[in-house]
Amino acid sequence: MNSTKPMHKFREIFFEYVFMFSAGISVLALVMIFVFLFANGMPAIAEIGLMEFIFGREWRPMDASPSFGVLPMIAASIYITLGAMVIGVPVGIFTAVFLAHMCPARLYVVLKPTVNLLAGIPSVVYGFFGIVIIVPFVREISLFFTGGGSGSSMLAAMILLGIMILPTIVNISESAIRAVPRSYYEGSLALGASHTRSVFSVVLPAAKSGVFASVILGVGRAVGETMAVVMVAGNQARMPESIFRGGRALTSNIVIEMGYAEGLHRDSLIATGIVLLVFIFIINIVFTVVTRKSAPSAD
Amino acid sequence: MAKIMRKITDGILFAATWFFAAITLLVLLFIIAHIVINGVPYLEPRLFEFTFTSENVSMMPAIISTVFMVFLTLIIAVPLGIFTSIYLVEYVKKGNKFVMLIRSAAEMLAGIPSVVYGLFGMLMFGQFFGLGWSLAAGVLTLSIMILPVVIRTTEEALKSVGDGYREGGYALGSGKLRVVFRLVLPSAVPGIMAGVILAMGRIVGESAALIFTAGTVPQIPQTLGASARTLSVHMWALSGEGHHVGEAYATAVILLLIVLVINTAAAVIAKIFTAKGSGA
Amino acid sequence: MSISIKNCDLFYGDFHALKGIGRDEGMEISENKVTAFIGPSGCGKSTFIRVFNRMNDLIQNCKITGEITIDGQNIYEKSTDITQLRKNVGMVFQKPNPFPMSIYDNIAFAPRTYGIKKRAQLDEIVERSLRQAALWDEVSDRLKKSALGLSGGQQQRLCIARTLAAEPKIILMDEPTSALDPISTGTIEDLIRELKKTYTIVIVTHNMQQATRISDKTAFFLMGEVIEYDKTRQIFSNPKDKRTENYVTGRFG
């Protein structure tokens, strides 16, 4: 027994280091992502010029005298995300309210798994659905309004992303609404308010930080989405003109040209990745602020 | 008057709630029905042959590559994620700076878009480590991508294990390792499984992170150094070409089926978890 | 084995949870006796019992000063082998905490920790421990079944058997019957009376009748201090301190 003791001690310490090392991997990975993206992207930004890169309105990487302005992509990403929010947020929040407070039990067992299924569907399947259904549909609308257009457009991307962010908004909002103490709802009923009024004017406002957090996560998902957007948005690298015309998101810019880009062109695509990262971090910070603020009141 | 107005707004809100919920349900059912109706007729045996040719765009190699990809990625990411969570939950004290660093790193990793992972994987594993477009580069990239998912769910699972097991174990003179591996981890298995299944779903659904790391070769990879396309990447390649629409529908059906299986498994495990409780 | 305590203070961060226990002439917990700790909630009795097997080590910012000697050795010295200490000083908790494994594996957990692997030897330990805990007759035909299927009282006796399997000298019991029904409580009290022939037992209890029924000596705790420590009969029939009298006669707590 005595001889096993140092062995035993050694094993305890050895594993503690194994666990610590594993935990360090996440930090290492994050650092590596920064190092590799910045090492490859920053020289390109320096060469192009930060202002020229961020605010340049021309993206013509293959020209004899190329220009690398990502403003069109930044603008398209923002427009597409905003459009997706306009479509997805009301539908998502009302659906969350429905699930939490109005849904008959028998419908719930259908609706809830369906929303979860929606969350699991791969982006490419959404993209494909966009190609075969949404794009032709938008083509019809745009024929009516503008007399033309292929349908591959920012509007198509907005509709598709609006659907894709539904599960995020619905699931997180639903938990936030359910987390509101039942006494709020009962108190409102006791004052003579109707069921609908109690839900909308007492319960929903009480859940607002959770609902807001779900919207921000939805924004993150929409900004970061790549394949589905590439497949339906048309991808023309120009300043957005109309929602019926094509636009190219930041994510799309990378996927479309990475296959053949070389030299400065390639590095400018990596720099596009840096811009995307900056967007995501801003969204993360907003998310953290919102959830921190709500933490004390949740207790 | 005010009373009537209130009745009207109540009615509108009530109707809106039902209306939007109906939209969610209908859109979903429509997507699923559309894909199933158009895809099932194309599910022919030839799509499940082991070689891909330009005449017969079989999805079998992609299915096999997907299995490889899922399996290998989980082999790397699951132990790493579990060890990380063990460290965070069982070893370090609250408020420790290192822990806060790891937590925020994991949170940030979770928010990074998959296309950025693709770029990073291409730069680090593909070029810097010279793996090129290969199964190995894809696996390593995805391992980092799903690590936060495994960490978060495992952490929750470990935290939900009652302190009674830990106290009981320590009171008998057991070391930390024995308490963690014999008492805490077994009770946390269902929760960890749920996280693993979630991670599987992400691997199966991923495409943007794989195109420039694992590449798009539609054959069964013979080595870790060979390029391979997963089912999602295959689906993307098909739908871009325009003359394989039927096959693309069929691939979508298979992907939906996989998602359905994964979701059902997760739901079943969650049910077991809540039914069993989590001990003293 | 006996325990002696000299001037023990315990802090949770800034909170002074135990104040100078054994301050003047020290406090002795005698061998093969049952010593009961009583007092109102939050008085420090459960905190104090956890000093003896260093369970407080698991709590952050917990600082202990003073001298706790078991078997002639100060257990808070650096050289103390905590594993060995906890093998010698077993503990039974308020809420039965059988591990999520079979009855057999629960009992064999401690011996396996100490490196016993032979089947025959384990079988013998399991049977002996279960018999000592008066549980053998009820479970001998289902040793391979999950321990979580037992009733609350059986689970607590299983936890006692699990502790006995480590062959301790001292057994700490932290309100071992507070989660149980009266019949199971009676069984456990009988068991404690039986066990004290072989073991030194320290029990924390909320139930004053229980203290009078099973303990030889009793310590009354109030706000982190030992107010009075004496023979149980003395404490309950003729307490020296007014506060003890108020408590044992039910005026507060």
mmCIF file of N, CA, C and O in Angstrom, chain B residues 204-244:
data_model
loop_
_atom_site.group_PDB
_atom_site.id
_atom_site.type_symbol
_atom_site.label_atom_id
_atom_site.label_comp_id
_atom_site.label_asym_id
_atom_site.label_seq_id
_atom_site.Cartn_x
_atom_site.Cartn_y
_atom_site.Cartn_z
ATOM 1 N N VAL B 204 -22.489 17.744 -39.099
ATOM 2 C CA VAL B 204 -23.210 17.292 -40.284
ATOM 3 C C VAL B 204 -23.671 18.489 -41.116
ATOM 4 O O VAL B 204 -23.599 18.478 -42.337
ATOM 5 N N GLY B 205 -24.122 19.537 -40.441
ATOM 6 C CA GLY B 205 -24.682 20.677 -41.164
ATOM 7 C C GLY B 205 -23.644 21.640 -41.712
ATOM 8 O O GLY B 205 -23.969 22.512 -42.501
ATOM 9 N N GLU B 206 -22.393 21.490 -41.309
ATOM 10 C CA GLU B 206 -21.390 22.489 -41.663
ATOM 11 C C GLU B 206 -20.954 22.386 -43.122
ATOM 12 O O GLU B 206 -20.806 21.307 -43.650
ATOM 13 N N SER B 207 -20.792 23.527 -43.743
ATOM 14 C CA SER B 207 -20.223 23.509 -45.088
ATOM 15 C C SER B 207 -19.182 24.611 -45.271
ATOM 16 O O SER B 207 -18.098 24.367 -45.784
ATOM 17 N N ALA B 208 -19.499 25.838 -44.821
ATOM 18 C CA ALA B 208 -18.592 26.963 -45.075
ATOM 19 C C ALA B 208 -17.200 26.719 -44.507
ATOM 20 O O ALA B 208 -16.201 27.105 -45.109
ATOM 21 N N ALA B 209 -17.117 26.055 -43.361
ATOM 22 C CA ALA B 209 -15.813 25.841 -42.740
ATOM 23 C C ALA B 209 -15.044 24.708 -43.409
ATOM 24 O O ALA B 209 -13.864 24.519 -43.156
ATOM 25 N N LEU B 210 -15.728 23.947 -44.257
ATOM 26 C CA LEU B 210 -15.089 22.759 -44.821
ATOM 27 C C LEU B 210 -14.590 22.934 -46.245
ATOM 28 O O LEU B 210 -13.656 22.261 -46.675
ATOM 29 N N ILE B 211 -15.214 23.845 -46.989
ATOM 30 C CA ILE B 211 -14.891 23.968 -48.410
ATOM 31 C C ILE B 211 -13.406 24.238 -48.625
ATOM 32 O O ILE B 211 -12.782 23.650 -49.501
ATOM 33 N N PHE B 212 -12.827 25.100 -47.772
ATOM 34 C CA PHE B 212 -11.410 25.440 -47.965
ATOM 35 C C PHE B 212 -10.482 24.690 -47.013
ATOM 36 O O PHE B 212 -9.306 25.004 -46.908
ATOM 37 N N THR B 213 -11.033 23.734 -46.267
ATOM 38 C CA THR B 213 -10.150 22.945 -45.404
ATOM 39 C C THR B 213 -10.155 21.474 -45.848
ATOM 40 O O THR B 213 -9.114 20.922 -46.149
ATOM 41 N N ALA B 214 -11.357 20.886 -45.920
ATOM 42 C CA ALA B 214 -11.427 19.485 -46.351
ATOM 43 C C ALA B 214 -11.567 19.391 -47.864
ATOM 44 O O ALA B 214 -11.380 18.328 -48.444
ATOM 45 N N GLY B 215 -11.930 20.502 -48.504
ATOM 46 C CA GLY B 215 -12.079 20.487 -49.944
ATOM 47 C C GLY B 215 -13.370 19.829 -50.401
ATOM 48 O O GLY B 215 -14.276 19.591 -49.602
ATOM 49 N N THR B 216 -13.441 19.509 -51.690
ATOM 50 C CA THR B 216 -14.728 19.069 -52.251
ATOM 51 C C THR B 216 -14.616 17.808 -53.093
ATOM 52 O O THR B 216 -15.494 17.516 -53.887
ATOM 53 N N VAL B 217 -13.540 17.054 -52.942
ATOM 54 C CA VAL B 217 -13.404 15.839 -53.754
ATOM 55 C C VAL B 217 -14.501 14.834 -53.396
ATOM 56 O O VAL B 217 -14.675 14.496 -52.227
ATOM 57 N N PRO B 218 -15.259 14.390 -54.408
ATOM 58 C CA PRO B 218 -16.458 13.588 -54.107
ATOM 59 C C PRO B 218 -16.194 12.094 -53.983
ATOM 60 O O PRO B 218 -17.110 11.309 -54.207
ATOM 61 N N GLN B 219 -14.985 11.678 -53.670
ATOM 62 C CA GLN B 219 -14.720 10.240 -53.527
ATOM 63 C C GLN B 219 -14.464 9.887 -52.067
ATOM 64 O O GLN B 219 -14.201 10.765 -51.241
ATOM 65 N N ILE B 220 -14.514 8.584 -51.782
ATOM 66 C CA ILE B 220 -14.230 8.136 -50.422
ATOM 67 C C ILE B 220 -12.755 8.386 -50.124
ATOM 68 O O ILE B 220 -11.892 7.950 -50.880
ATOM 69 N N PRO B 221 -12.427 9.119 -49.057
ATOM 70 C CA PRO B 221 -11.012 9.403 -48.780
ATOM 71 C C PRO B 221 -10.299 8.127 -48.319
ATOM 72 O O PRO B 221 -10.814 7.396 -47.494
ATOM 73 N N GLN B 222 -9.127 7.897 -48.896
ATOM 74 C CA GLN B 222 -8.376 6.686 -48.532
ATOM 75 C C GLN B 222 -7.442 6.948 -47.356
ATOM 76 O O GLN B 222 -7.080 6.027 -46.633
ATOM 77 N N THR B 223 -7.030 8.203 -47.164
ATOM 78 C CA THR B 223 -6.150 8.538 -46.044
ATOM 79 C C THR B 223 -6.647 9.823 -45.393
ATOM 80 O O THR B 223 -7.523 10.507 -45.935
ATOM 81 N N LEU B 224 -6.053 10.136 -44.258
ATOM 82 C CA LEU B 224 -6.392 11.398 -43.580
ATOM 83 C C LEU B 224 -5.932 12.598 -44.395
ATOM 84 O O LEU B 224 -6.426 13.699 -44.242
ATOM 85 N N GLY B 225 -4.969 12.366 -45.273
ATOM 86 C CA GLY B 225 -4.424 13.463 -46.073
ATOM 87 C C GLY B 225 -5.234 13.728 -47.326
ATOM 88 O O GLY B 225 -4.958 14.677 -48.063
ATOM 89 N N ALA B 226 -6.253 12.888 -47.577
ATOM 90 C CA ALA B 226 -7.032 13.051 -48.798
ATOM 91 C C ALA B 226 -8.177 14.026 -48.582
ATOM 92 O O ALA B 226 -8.737 14.117 -47.501
ATOM 93 N N SER B 227 -8.504 14.761 -49.620
ATOM 94 C CA SER B 227 -9.641 15.669 -49.565
ATOM 95 C C SER B 227 -10.937 14.866 -49.559
ATOM 96 O O SER B 227 -11.003 13.776 -50.118
ATOM 97 N N ALA B 228 -11.973 15.399 -48.904
ATOM 98 C CA ALA B 228 -13.250 14.697 -48.865
ATOM 99 C C ALA B 228 -14.377 15.700 -48.700
ATOM 100 O O ALA B 228 -14.224 16.681 -47.979
ATOM 101 N N ARG B 229 -15.507 15.471 -49.368
ATOM 102 C CA ARG B 229 -16.655 16.353 -49.149
ATOM 103 C C ARG B 229 -17.701 15.664 -48.288
ATOM 104 O O ARG B 229 -18.010 14.499 -48.500
ATOM 105 N N THR B 230 -18.218 16.379 -47.327
ATOM 106 C CA THR B 230 -19.298 15.813 -46.527
ATOM 107 C C THR B 230 -20.606 16.006 -47.288
ATOM 108 O O THR B 230 -20.644 16.652 -48.339
ATOM 109 N N LEU B 231 -21.678 15.455 -46.716
ATOM 110 C CA LEU B 231 -22.970 15.499 -47.389
ATOM 111 C C LEU B 231 -23.433 16.942 -47.626
ATOM 112 O O LEU B 231 -23.989 17.270 -48.679
ATOM 113 N N SER B 232 -23.201 17.814 -46.641
ATOM 114 C CA SER B 232 -23.628 19.206 -46.807
ATOM 115 C C SER B 232 -22.862 19.881 -47.934
ATOM 116 O O SER B 232 -23.437 20.620 -48.738
ATOM 117 N N VAL B 233 -21.554 19.631 -47.996
ATOM 118 C CA VAL B 233 -20.750 20.223 -49.059
ATOM 119 C C VAL B 233 -21.193 19.656 -50.414
ATOM 120 O O VAL B 233 -21.288 20.376 -51.410
ATOM 121 N N HIS B 234 -21.490 18.369 -50.417
ATOM 122 C CA HIS B 234 -21.993 17.704 -51.623
ATOM 123 C C HIS B 234 -23.277 18.383 -52.110
ATOM 124 O O HIS B 234 -23.435 18.708 -53.280
ATOM 125 N N MET B 235 -24.158 18.615 -51.162
ATOM 126 C CA MET B 235 -25.432 19.282 -51.445
ATOM 127 C C MET B 235 -25.175 20.658 -52.064
ATOM 128 O O MET B 235 -25.826 21.062 -53.035
ATOM 129 N N TRP B 236 -24.207 21.383 -51.522
ATOM 130 C CA TRP B 236 -23.870 22.716 -52.030
ATOM 131 C C TRP B 236 -23.337 22.615 -53.449
ATOM 132 O O TRP B 236 -23.743 23.361 -54.341
ATOM 133 N N ALA B 237 -22.447 21.645 -53.675
ATOM 134 C CA ALA B 237 -21.858 21.483 -54.998
ATOM 135 C C ALA B 237 -22.940 21.154 -56.024
ATOM 136 O O ALA B 237 -22.956 21.710 -57.126
ATOM 137 N N LEU B 238 -23.868 20.283 -55.640
ATOM 138 C CA LEU B 238 -24.926 19.886 -56.577
ATOM 139 C C LEU B 238 -25.855 21.036 -56.904
ATOM 140 O O LEU B 238 -26.211 21.264 -58.052
ATOM 141 N N SER B 239 -26.231 21.786 -55.885
ATOM 142 C CA SER B 239 -27.245 22.808 -56.129
ATOM 143 C C SER B 239 -26.657 23.979 -56.907
ATOM 144 O O SER B 239 -27.385 24.742 -57.522
ATOM 145 N N GLY B 240 -25.317 24.093 -56.925
ATOM 146 C CA GLY B 240 -24.712 25.171 -57.687
ATOM 147 C C GLY B 240 -24.685 24.886 -59.173
ATOM 148 O O GLY B 240 -24.565 25.788 -59.987
ATOM 149 N N GLU B 241 -24.785 23.606 -59.530
ATOM 150 C CA GLU B 241 -24.571 23.260 -60.933
ATOM 151 C C GLU B 241 -25.816 23.386 -61.788
ATOM 152 O O GLU B 241 -25.729 23.587 -62.992
ATOM 153 N N GLY B 242 -26.985 23.230 -61.174
ATOM 154 C CA GLY B 242 -28.207 23.462 -61.936
ATOM 155 C C GLY B 242 -28.726 22.263 -62.700
ATOM 156 O O GLY B 242 -29.911 22.158 -62.954
ATOM 157 N N HIS B 243 -27.867 21.286 -63.068
ATOM 158 C CA HIS B 243 -28.442 20.140 -63.768
ATOM 159 C C HIS B 243 -28.503 18.891 -62.907
ATOM 160 O O HIS B 243 -28.647 17.790 -63.398
ATOM 161 N N HIS B 244 -28.362 19.068 -61.587
ATOM 162 C CA HIS B 244 -28.545 17.913 -60.699
ATOM 163 C C HIS B 244 -29.579 18.233 -59.629
ATOM 164 O O HIS B 244 -29.426 17.872 -58.480
#
